[in-house]
Amino acid sequence: MRATLLLSLLLCCSACGPTSSGVDGGPDAGDGLDAGTTDCGEPFRRCALEFRFRAIDETTVEVRGSFRDDGWTQGVRMARDGDTWKASVPVPYGAAVEYKFLVNNSVWVTDPANPKTRNGNSLASAVTCNAWTCQAGAPSAQAFDWRDAVLYFVFVDRFLDADSSNNCTVPGADAAGQYQGGDWKGVTRRIDEGYFNALGVTALWLTVPLDNPAVAGLGKDGRRSSGYHGYWPVDLSALESCFGTEADLKALVDAAHAKGLQVLFDFAMVHLHSSAPVFQEHPQWFWPLDNGGTSCVCGSGCDWNSQGERCWFTDYLPHWNYTVAAAREYSVDRALALVAKTGVDGFRLDAIKHVDGSWLLSLRRRLQDEVVATRSPRPRFYLLGETYDFGSRDYLKSFVDVATKLDGQFDFPLRLELLKAVVMRQSPMTGLAAFVESNDAFYGPQAVMSTWIGNHDLGRVIHMAEDTPLWADPYADGQDRAWVNPPALPGYRRPFERLANAFVFLFTSPGAPLLYYGDEVGLPGAGDPDNRRAMAWTGLSADQQWLKGRVAKLGQLRQAHPALRHGQRATLSVTGDTWVYSMTKGPDVVYVALNRGDADATVTGLPTGALRDEYSDASVSGPAVLVPARSARILVAP
Ligand SMILES: [Ca+2]
Ligand SMILES: [Ca+2]
């Protein structure tokens, strides 16, 4: 039994050579490493790490692991040197690596010389090095690091009306589905005023800027809406005049950049509106609605999942067929043109699972060639996917590959666990801690997932934080009250405290935390469209003002501590109601103590001695610390 062999792992890092020396390309020589370039951001760097395995009579030994996207299926062959098998492997900079040895191409063994394990694999601690290799095409070290992103989703039509001359009214639309006047000038005004900077926001996600038709569409709920949300584009070369002019949009992007903010546009590439001239001119670029006598509408005639790449969302939204090369090229051309004329920094890709995979591959390839290669410093053009799936992390991950597909997705499975544990108090914090332990590194060291608690498809999260959640089902979308009996703002502090605790988790965890506009003040509302009420700028309750102050504080702390943005997490103690973890990056160590319970709790596991609570400006003493009901402490050694 080979597992009895003596194995050892050698971490080499003080001697990590810059590049070629000791890095055995072996079967991974084609992994895109560019040994001639060392100018790249941290997630794109590789350090040489030597793995060792004591030899007896093996024929072959490979090391396999999480050091590369395909590292579990394509191993690195080790070379025998006397009584030791050795392989020097380029591993991600600053990220722990799970690995195993594969002996004689048949027997998997962990490393008994290394007691650290995770998910049943041996775990090599994170290494850094002074000289590294870079992945080809990687962003410059000076480019914005998307791990530092705090996203704010601006629902343009509902945010701020700064120019009544562009306001639109679509005949026949119900009031809640009507354009309400918000525009790009309104967003620019808040940018210039520093609203986003004050919250610690570093990137804006804007609703789809493309022209939508001035007609009402009938929803599955029997209500008629305008295209105020932007998801029914009619002309991919034109911008939505109800939000302003091209100059207004360019001014918004420029104003954002001047304030250190990145900008993402929502991009709708699943369908066009049926009134689009391109649909009339090129019907063969779209999947047919006719499905052998029935209409292929998703969920009615066709299946959302098995036919999701061809079914129409409604009978007026023709679904692109990107297996037709001319259709794909037309769409990608216009996405690139939108980038060129606005200077935008990334796209949020709506319902990405509903388009043929060739579209995304084409978009990424052309962004690298035509945008990334021409900008200086060389940026990371961030592609954030929306795949509405709370269950399958493997499925979400299948779209994430920074070289060819997405940089990240919205972390739906994490949102479910956070909602159940911290907001709704349905499941214990031990469950959240266990989920997160396997989630922090799940999507790979280069992925930047967007972590979130609220969005525009679900009922406002403040209602899930009420003493009795407005919806008992954590999967509820709030549609039962979307148009009637709209919920009111809670008139007591506790829901705001619970929502603040959810933000504590998001702002002290890896990923790009998302603020859905209005959630920073606990804006009320049921499902779509009641979750898209006009932003509240005045008349905030004391509870709303308190919550906004908490979010701003969290934004400051996230900016101040690299450990909170890209540190390694370790659980120090966890109970049904409380969770204490540390976040560590180099010398920066931050301790987070969360109490989601409705009673004060004394948490354990913190360092002994004086600690400073930077979240509430208090001094406490470890290792046991009182955390009041529905609150948190964010602690550092003084
Ligand atoms: Ca307006
Ligand atoms: Ca329009």
XYZ file of C-alpha atoms and ligand atoms in Angstrom:
640
model
C 0.000 0.000 0.000
C 1.711 3.129 -1.212
C 0.019 5.273 1.400
C 2.489 3.975 3.936
C 5.360 5.643 2.156
C 7.087 8.500 3.840
C 6.213 11.671 2.054
C 7.299 15.165 2.592
C 6.553 18.597 1.350
C 9.188 21.214 1.170
C 8.155 24.828 1.106
C 10.966 26.625 -0.589
C 9.973 30.160 -0.552
C 12.872 32.124 0.708
C 14.770 30.541 -2.167
C 11.999 30.764 -4.713
C 13.764 31.554 -7.902
C 12.280 34.198 -10.071
C 11.247 31.978 -12.854
C 12.916 29.421 -14.926
C 15.208 27.867 -12.387
C 13.422 25.036 -10.727
C 10.055 25.586 -12.366
C 9.373 22.335 -14.097
C 6.812 23.038 -16.743
C 6.248 19.372 -17.450
C 2.731 18.661 -18.523
C 1.654 22.161 -17.526
C 4.039 23.948 -19.855
C 1.047 25.202 -21.768
C -0.635 26.896 -18.837
C 0.008 30.367 -20.157
C 2.830 31.356 -17.827
C 4.842 34.171 -19.261
C 8.265 33.910 -17.687
C 9.386 37.099 -19.380
C 6.902 39.348 -17.588
C 6.748 40.092 -13.907
C 4.325 43.014 -14.130
C 1.032 41.562 -12.995
C -1.410 41.829 -10.127
C -1.103 39.488 -7.183
C -3.765 36.952 -8.200
C -1.948 36.392 -11.494
C 1.477 35.697 -9.978
C 2.995 32.280 -9.455
C 5.676 31.201 -7.033
C 7.713 28.041 -7.491
C 6.902 25.512 -4.795
C 8.808 22.252 -4.586
C 6.884 19.137 -3.651
C 8.800 16.050 -2.438
C 7.824 12.437 -2.029
C 10.082 9.756 -0.485
C 10.738 7.095 -3.120
C 10.679 3.338 -2.725
C 9.720 1.413 -5.828
C 7.133 3.581 -7.607
C 6.985 3.749 -11.373
C 5.487 7.247 -11.524
C 4.388 9.918 -9.081
C 2.407 13.035 -9.892
C 1.364 15.922 -7.686
C -2.146 17.122 -8.358
C -4.071 19.926 -6.741
C -5.751 23.284 -6.738
C -2.667 25.138 -7.974
C -4.227 25.389 -11.421
C -7.782 25.256 -12.740
C -7.222 21.796 -14.241
C -4.706 20.772 -11.595
C -6.828 17.884 -10.345
C -7.060 16.261 -13.768
C -3.686 17.256 -15.261
C -0.962 16.542 -12.731
C 2.693 17.508 -12.663
C 5.006 14.507 -13.143
C 7.617 14.288 -10.407
C 11.204 13.371 -11.241
C 13.133 10.857 -9.178
C 16.298 12.195 -7.607
C 17.931 9.503 -5.506
C 15.440 8.470 -2.851
C 13.094 11.406 -3.464
C 10.534 12.267 -6.104
C 10.545 16.031 -6.722
C 8.553 18.557 -8.678
C 8.711 22.317 -8.619
C 5.252 23.659 -9.367
C 4.183 27.234 -10.063
C 1.508 27.873 -7.442
C -0.721 30.915 -6.920
C 0.934 33.689 -4.960
C -0.380 34.086 -1.465
C -3.018 31.359 -1.678
C -3.075 28.034 0.124
C -3.020 24.988 -2.158
C -4.836 21.690 -1.715
C -2.956 18.722 -3.163
C -2.474 14.971 -3.247
C 0.038 12.625 -4.795
C -1.026 10.164 -7.479
C 1.208 7.121 -7.374
C 1.570 4.756 -10.353
C -1.371 6.583 -11.911
C -3.726 4.702 -9.619
C -3.312 5.407 -5.904
C -4.141 8.806 -4.348
C -2.301 9.642 -1.142
C -2.229 12.641 1.127
C 1.078 13.847 2.497
C 1.660 12.289 5.957
C 4.566 14.652 6.468
C 2.138 17.560 6.338
C -0.524 17.485 9.051
C -2.580 20.306 7.521
C -5.625 19.226 5.544
C -8.705 20.781 3.948
C -11.558 18.997 2.210
C -9.728 15.715 2.685
C -6.619 16.912 0.857
C -3.224 17.976 2.092
C -2.990 21.739 2.452
C 0.123 23.729 1.606
C 0.113 27.078 3.369
C 0.059 30.228 1.283
C 3.451 31.255 -0.033
C 4.694 34.531 -1.416
C 7.931 35.226 -3.235
C 9.985 38.201 -4.348
C 10.225 37.114 -7.934
C 7.367 35.490 -9.710
C 6.068 34.476 -13.082
C 2.950 35.997 -14.596
C 0.057 34.571 -16.512
C 0.005 35.734 -20.123
C -2.320 38.676 -20.671
C -2.656 39.338 -16.940
C -3.468 42.849 -15.698
C -0.631 45.154 -14.707
C 0.261 45.454 -11.056
C -0.854 49.107 -11.277
C -4.316 48.208 -12.581
C -7.342 48.211 -10.291
C -7.383 45.009 -8.244
C -10.938 43.730 -8.479
C -10.515 41.935 -5.156
C -10.747 45.468 -3.752
C -14.123 46.117 -5.335
C -17.125 47.103 -3.265
C -19.970 47.165 -5.755
C -23.014 49.398 -5.674
C -25.883 48.539 -7.995
C -27.407 51.773 -9.280
C -30.857 51.174 -10.674
C -30.638 54.246 -12.872
C -34.351 54.903 -13.415
C -35.053 54.751 -9.682
C -31.960 56.521 -8.342
C -32.057 60.283 -8.927
C -33.804 62.461 -11.509
C -31.453 65.329 -12.293
C -32.905 66.260 -15.680
C -36.653 66.253 -16.208
C -36.200 66.998 -19.905
C -35.301 63.355 -20.623
C -38.202 61.843 -18.690
C -40.347 59.273 -20.451
C -43.856 57.924 -20.125
C -44.833 54.697 -21.852
C -48.540 54.341 -22.612
C -50.236 51.482 -20.847
C -47.601 50.705 -18.234
C -48.681 50.256 -14.612
C -47.301 52.966 -12.317
C -44.722 50.739 -10.607
C -43.526 49.543 -14.004
C -43.343 53.026 -15.500
C -40.206 55.089 -16.071
C -39.769 57.255 -12.985
C -37.231 59.785 -14.230
C -33.860 58.698 -12.856
C -30.986 59.400 -15.204
C -27.233 59.302 -15.715
C -26.906 62.943 -14.691
C -28.425 61.997 -11.327
C -25.829 59.269 -10.823
C -23.065 61.693 -11.799
C -24.343 64.210 -9.267
C -24.068 61.666 -6.458
C -20.628 60.589 -7.707
C -19.413 64.184 -7.633
C -20.885 64.685 -4.155
C -18.883 61.720 -2.861
C -21.907 59.626 -1.923
C -20.283 56.371 -3.041
C -16.839 57.158 -1.659
C -18.412 57.777 1.751
C -19.792 54.233 1.734
C -16.440 52.701 0.782
C -17.821 51.807 -2.640
C -15.183 51.363 -5.343
C -17.264 50.201 -8.334
C -20.701 50.980 -9.749
C -22.939 48.544 -11.591
C -25.429 50.454 -13.744
C -28.616 49.054 -15.234
C -28.491 48.262 -18.978
C -27.779 51.533 -20.862
C -29.071 50.320 -24.249
C -32.143 51.706 -25.973
C -35.394 49.998 -25.023
C -38.648 50.488 -26.939
C -41.296 52.929 -25.725
C -43.917 50.220 -25.443
C -45.384 48.367 -22.479
C -44.777 44.642 -22.153
C -47.063 42.184 -20.427
C -45.384 40.283 -17.606
C -46.168 36.781 -16.390
C -47.878 38.480 -13.443
C -50.427 40.038 -15.805
C -49.039 43.550 -15.291
C -47.690 45.864 -17.963
C -44.299 47.478 -17.600
C -42.052 49.777 -19.564
C -38.429 48.948 -20.283
C -37.273 51.112 -17.330
C -34.999 48.212 -16.265
C -33.214 48.115 -19.630
C -33.536 44.383 -20.193
C -35.493 44.665 -23.480
C -32.935 46.218 -25.851
C -34.220 47.202 -29.248
C -31.036 48.682 -30.728
C -27.619 47.573 -29.510
C -25.982 50.613 -31.086
C -28.188 53.207 -29.368
C -28.391 54.353 -25.784
C -31.585 54.827 -23.794
C -32.681 58.426 -24.262
C -34.855 58.267 -21.102
C -31.586 58.118 -19.126
C -29.781 60.837 -21.075
C -27.353 61.225 -23.916
C -24.144 59.500 -24.878
C -22.321 62.548 -23.535
C -24.147 62.136 -20.208
C -23.086 58.500 -19.945
C -19.491 59.265 -20.887
C -19.475 62.065 -18.326
C -20.720 59.610 -15.702
C -17.894 57.160 -16.421
C -15.326 59.959 -16.407
C -16.693 61.369 -13.140
C -16.542 57.910 -11.586
C -12.942 57.413 -12.658
C -12.060 60.816 -11.232
C -13.373 59.592 -7.872
C -11.515 56.276 -8.070
C -14.625 54.322 -8.993
C -14.806 51.590 -11.632
C -17.962 51.215 -13.711
C -19.778 48.086 -14.888
C -22.676 48.141 -17.305
C -25.358 45.540 -17.093
C -25.438 43.906 -20.512
C -28.458 42.064 -21.863
C -27.411 39.564 -24.518
C -30.007 36.822 -24.153
C -32.649 38.525 -26.263
C -33.831 41.619 -28.108
C -37.272 43.151 -28.126
C -39.384 41.826 -30.994
C -39.719 45.339 -32.446
C -35.942 45.428 -33.040
C -35.117 46.019 -36.723
C -32.336 43.438 -36.560
C -34.889 40.783 -35.597
C -37.044 41.734 -38.549
C -34.048 41.715 -40.914
C -32.311 38.562 -39.629
C -34.906 36.209 -38.148
C -32.471 33.326 -38.666
C -30.192 34.876 -36.007
C -32.815 33.976 -33.387
C -34.289 30.744 -32.119
C -37.802 30.279 -33.489
C -40.703 30.825 -31.141
C -42.567 28.065 -32.912
C -41.727 24.699 -31.400
C -43.606 22.246 -33.567
C -47.026 23.742 -32.940
C -46.428 25.153 -29.439
C -44.694 28.364 -28.436
C -41.261 27.862 -26.936
C -41.653 30.282 -24.020
C -39.512 29.408 -21.005
C -41.684 27.660 -18.431
C -44.607 27.454 -20.857
C -44.026 25.226 -23.847
C -40.288 24.965 -23.265
C -38.279 24.052 -20.175
C -36.249 26.749 -18.372
C -33.344 24.371 -17.832
C -33.114 21.835 -20.633
C -34.178 24.381 -23.265
C -32.842 27.450 -21.491
C -30.478 28.421 -24.308
C -33.289 28.760 -26.829
C -36.615 29.441 -25.088
C -38.038 32.983 -25.161
C -38.487 34.662 -21.768
C -41.800 36.030 -23.069
C -43.360 36.001 -26.528
C -41.994 39.474 -27.349
C -38.353 38.735 -26.490
C -36.692 36.785 -29.345
C -33.818 34.674 -28.033
C -30.482 35.116 -29.810
C -29.059 32.031 -31.503
C -25.330 32.509 -31.085
C -24.541 29.208 -32.733
C -25.000 31.349 -35.859
C -21.609 33.005 -36.211
C -22.966 36.198 -37.791
C -25.373 36.703 -34.886
C -22.622 36.183 -32.342
C -20.314 38.569 -34.148
C -23.016 41.209 -34.406
C -23.697 41.109 -30.664
C -20.052 41.008 -29.574
C -19.191 43.817 -32.008
C -21.741 46.040 -30.322
C -20.560 45.144 -26.835
C -17.045 46.174 -27.889
C -18.360 49.386 -29.434
C -20.103 50.257 -26.169
C -16.800 49.794 -24.335
C -14.990 51.955 -26.872
C -17.391 54.869 -26.694
C -17.775 54.979 -22.915
C -14.524 53.681 -21.398
C -16.422 51.313 -19.131
C -14.410 48.838 -17.019
C -16.515 45.705 -17.100
C -19.854 44.082 -17.718
C -22.390 42.442 -15.498
C -23.750 39.726 -17.796
C -27.429 39.089 -17.275
C -28.661 35.474 -17.234
C -25.409 34.197 -18.744
C -26.476 30.562 -18.560
C -29.120 31.224 -21.205
C -26.735 31.932 -24.078
C -24.608 29.600 -26.117
C -21.149 29.332 -24.560
C -19.457 30.520 -27.744
C -20.700 34.060 -27.118
C -18.786 34.428 -23.853
C -15.620 32.861 -25.276
C -15.757 35.290 -28.186
C -16.401 38.309 -25.958
C -13.484 37.485 -23.669
C -11.077 36.840 -26.520
C -11.903 40.123 -28.214
C -11.826 42.112 -24.966
C -8.317 40.820 -24.349
C -7.182 41.626 -27.888
C -8.995 44.904 -28.499
C -9.423 46.502 -25.080
C -7.036 45.088 -22.481
C -4.041 45.092 -24.816
C -4.588 48.718 -25.759
C -5.174 50.297 -22.341
C -2.444 51.394 -19.982
C -1.970 50.169 -17.366
C -3.227 46.870 -18.755
C -6.540 46.392 -16.871
C -8.575 43.434 -15.814
C -11.792 43.851 -17.790
C -14.163 42.425 -15.209
C -16.913 40.095 -16.386
C -19.399 39.309 -13.634
C -22.000 36.701 -14.461
C -25.475 36.217 -13.152
C -26.452 32.580 -12.897
C -29.592 32.382 -10.793
C -28.824 29.169 -8.922
C -28.697 28.834 -5.144
C -27.708 25.181 -5.211
C -24.842 24.130 -7.417
C -21.466 25.691 -6.842
C -19.911 23.423 -9.452
C -22.347 24.791 -12.019
C -21.573 28.414 -11.125
C -17.866 27.634 -11.238
C -18.124 26.096 -14.699
C -18.513 29.627 -16.110
C -15.574 31.070 -14.168
C -12.225 31.079 -15.947
C -10.499 34.423 -16.001
C -8.574 33.690 -19.203
C -11.502 32.607 -21.342
C -14.832 33.209 -19.573
C -15.969 35.053 -16.426
C -13.963 36.673 -13.632
C -16.685 35.770 -11.195
C -20.380 35.320 -10.562
C -22.832 36.472 -7.956
C -22.434 34.016 -5.106
C -26.010 32.786 -4.838
C -25.235 29.743 -2.623
C -23.396 31.933 -0.105
C -26.279 34.396 -0.087
C -28.668 31.613 0.879
C -26.499 30.514 3.806
C -25.970 34.103 5.010
C -29.678 34.841 4.788
C -30.681 31.723 6.719
C -28.096 32.124 9.473
C -27.602 35.836 10.120
C -30.750 37.479 8.777
C -33.568 34.948 9.269
C -31.975 32.979 12.136
C -33.294 29.710 10.702
C -30.021 27.809 10.741
C -27.101 27.940 13.186
C -23.950 29.945 12.680
C -22.048 26.652 12.783
C -23.655 25.852 9.427
C -22.621 29.161 7.910
C -19.077 28.747 9.218
C -18.801 25.243 7.752
C -20.164 26.389 4.406
C -17.829 29.357 4.235
C -14.791 27.249 5.123
C -15.275 25.320 1.901
C -16.417 28.378 -0.061
C -13.720 31.023 0.419
C -11.330 29.329 -2.025
C -13.878 27.332 -3.995
C -13.831 29.406 -7.180
C -10.036 29.625 -7.341
C -7.537 32.311 -6.374
C -8.163 34.487 -9.432
C -11.942 34.501 -9.296
C -13.626 37.538 -7.769
C -17.111 36.467 -6.805
C -19.639 39.100 -5.856
C -20.990 38.414 -2.389
C -24.405 39.875 -1.672
C -27.591 39.837 0.381
C -30.039 41.890 -1.734
C -30.775 42.421 -5.418
C -33.487 43.562 -7.792
C -35.103 40.153 -8.249
C -35.948 39.432 -4.613
C -37.997 41.111 -1.909
C -36.064 43.746 0.016
C -33.873 42.009 2.580
C -34.891 44.317 5.456
C -38.146 42.353 5.646
C -36.289 39.063 6.034
C -34.575 40.627 9.061
C -37.819 41.447 10.869
C -38.563 39.610 14.139
C -40.870 37.425 12.078
C -39.524 37.441 8.510
C -42.126 38.662 6.038
C -41.480 35.502 4.035
C -40.711 32.301 5.914
C -39.177 30.665 2.864
C -35.566 31.781 2.254
C -36.081 31.145 -1.462
C -39.126 33.459 -1.607
C -38.984 36.139 -4.294
C -41.648 38.329 -2.694
C -43.888 38.284 -5.763
C -47.036 37.773 -3.682
C -46.911 41.438 -2.653
C -45.035 42.851 -5.637
C -47.998 44.907 -6.892
C -50.439 44.911 -3.956
C -50.234 45.518 -0.226
C -46.643 46.790 -0.311
C -44.749 46.304 2.948
C -43.839 49.332 5.046
C -40.520 50.320 6.515
C -40.035 48.471 9.838
C -40.462 50.902 12.715
C -38.008 49.306 15.145
C -34.230 48.908 15.278
C -33.791 45.128 15.339
C -34.158 44.428 11.569
C -31.592 47.125 10.852
C -29.187 45.560 13.336
C -29.552 42.156 11.683
C -28.995 43.640 8.249
C -25.913 45.449 9.576
C -24.592 42.095 10.773
C -25.051 40.645 7.292
C -23.007 43.565 5.964
C -20.354 42.907 8.621
C -19.929 39.446 7.177
C -19.848 40.689 3.565
C -17.390 43.512 4.266
C -15.013 41.245 6.215
C -14.935 38.432 3.665
C -13.165 37.868 0.344
C -14.993 38.771 -2.848
C -16.648 41.934 -4.093
C -19.470 42.795 -1.662
C -22.533 44.206 -3.378
C -24.764 46.959 -2.068
C -28.105 46.968 -3.832
C -29.170 50.611 -3.953
C -31.256 51.469 -0.922
C -30.191 48.485 1.154
C -27.753 50.826 2.903
C -30.863 52.491 4.391
C -33.010 49.351 4.627
C -35.338 50.467 1.836
C -38.591 48.483 2.083
C -40.342 46.615 -0.704
C -41.652 43.238 -1.834
C -40.663 41.454 -5.061
C -40.086 42.947 -8.527
C -41.027 45.794 -9.103
C -41.719 46.827 -5.485
C -38.035 46.144 -4.751
C -37.210 48.991 -7.162
C -38.851 51.915 -5.386
C -37.404 55.375 -5.767
C -34.251 55.800 -3.712
C -34.895 57.460 -0.360
C -32.785 60.620 -0.158
C -34.718 62.498 2.497
C -36.891 61.749 5.487
C -34.791 58.815 6.665
C -35.769 57.339 10.019
C -33.232 57.204 12.834
C -32.870 53.474 12.152
C -32.126 54.110 8.484
C -29.536 56.744 9.306
C -27.964 54.407 11.826
C -27.681 51.614 9.235
C -26.130 53.936 6.666
C -23.542 54.946 9.242
C -22.733 51.301 9.920
C -22.247 50.576 6.217
C -19.979 53.596 5.840
C -17.923 52.427 8.802
C -17.620 48.962 7.302
C -16.536 50.473 4.010
C -13.779 52.398 5.785
C -12.582 49.314 7.644
C -12.518 47.229 4.469
C -10.407 49.866 2.757
C -8.068 50.087 5.732
C -7.399 46.358 6.079
C -6.053 44.214 3.222
C -6.805 41.219 5.454
C -10.525 41.942 5.085
C -10.307 42.101 1.277
C -7.956 39.247 0.507
C -6.937 37.589 3.741
C -7.144 33.987 4.803
C -9.967 33.151 7.205
C -9.697 30.935 10.277
C -12.573 30.145 12.630
C -11.645 30.764 16.266
C -14.954 29.784 17.847
C -18.478 29.145 16.676
C -21.833 28.432 18.344
C -25.432 28.472 17.230
C -25.614 32.255 17.549
C -22.010 33.434 17.349
C -19.007 33.108 15.083
C -15.524 34.441 15.662
C -12.989 34.347 12.852
C -9.668 35.900 12.048
C -8.685 37.364 8.703
C -4.952 37.431 8.069
C -2.834 38.899 5.339
C 0.847 39.269 6.173
C 1.102 41.443 9.276
C -2.530 42.571 9.043
C -4.729 40.497 11.353
C -8.358 41.356 12.070
C -10.753 39.458 14.340
C -14.462 39.464 13.586
C -16.971 38.467 16.258
C -20.593 38.176 15.137
C -23.598 37.634 17.392
C -26.792 37.110 15.453
C -28.720 36.150 18.581
C -31.266 38.245 20.455
C -29.297 38.002 23.702
C -25.863 39.305 24.576
C -23.193 36.622 24.211
C -19.672 36.150 25.474
C -17.567 34.755 22.666
C -14.291 32.914 23.077
C -11.176 32.124 21.124
C -9.828 35.654 20.770
C -6.212 36.510 21.651
C -5.458 37.181 25.286
C -5.078 40.812 26.236
C -6.208 44.206 25.061
C -8.111 44.474 21.780
C -9.462 47.505 19.968
C -12.971 47.306 18.484
C -12.680 49.458 15.374
C -16.332 48.959 14.464
C -17.741 50.566 17.593
C -14.687 52.375 18.962
C -14.446 50.356 22.154
C -11.616 48.729 24.041
C -12.088 45.163 25.244
C -9.930 42.375 26.578
C -9.588 38.847 25.190
C -9.796 35.905 25.067
C -13.504 36.107 26.021
C -15.411 39.179 24.890
C -19.008 40.275 25.301
C -20.833 40.916 22.027
C -24.245 42.542 22.534
C -27.348 41.067 20.910
C -27.546 41.486 17.098
C -24.154 43.135 16.856
C -20.553 42.521 15.973
C -17.063 43.547 16.904
C -14.190 44.024 14.487
C -11.068 43.774 16.578
C -7.376 44.376 16.204
C -4.491 44.175 18.624
C -3.723 47.758 19.696
Ca -34.773 62.424 -15.831
Ca -35.926 54.077 -25.583
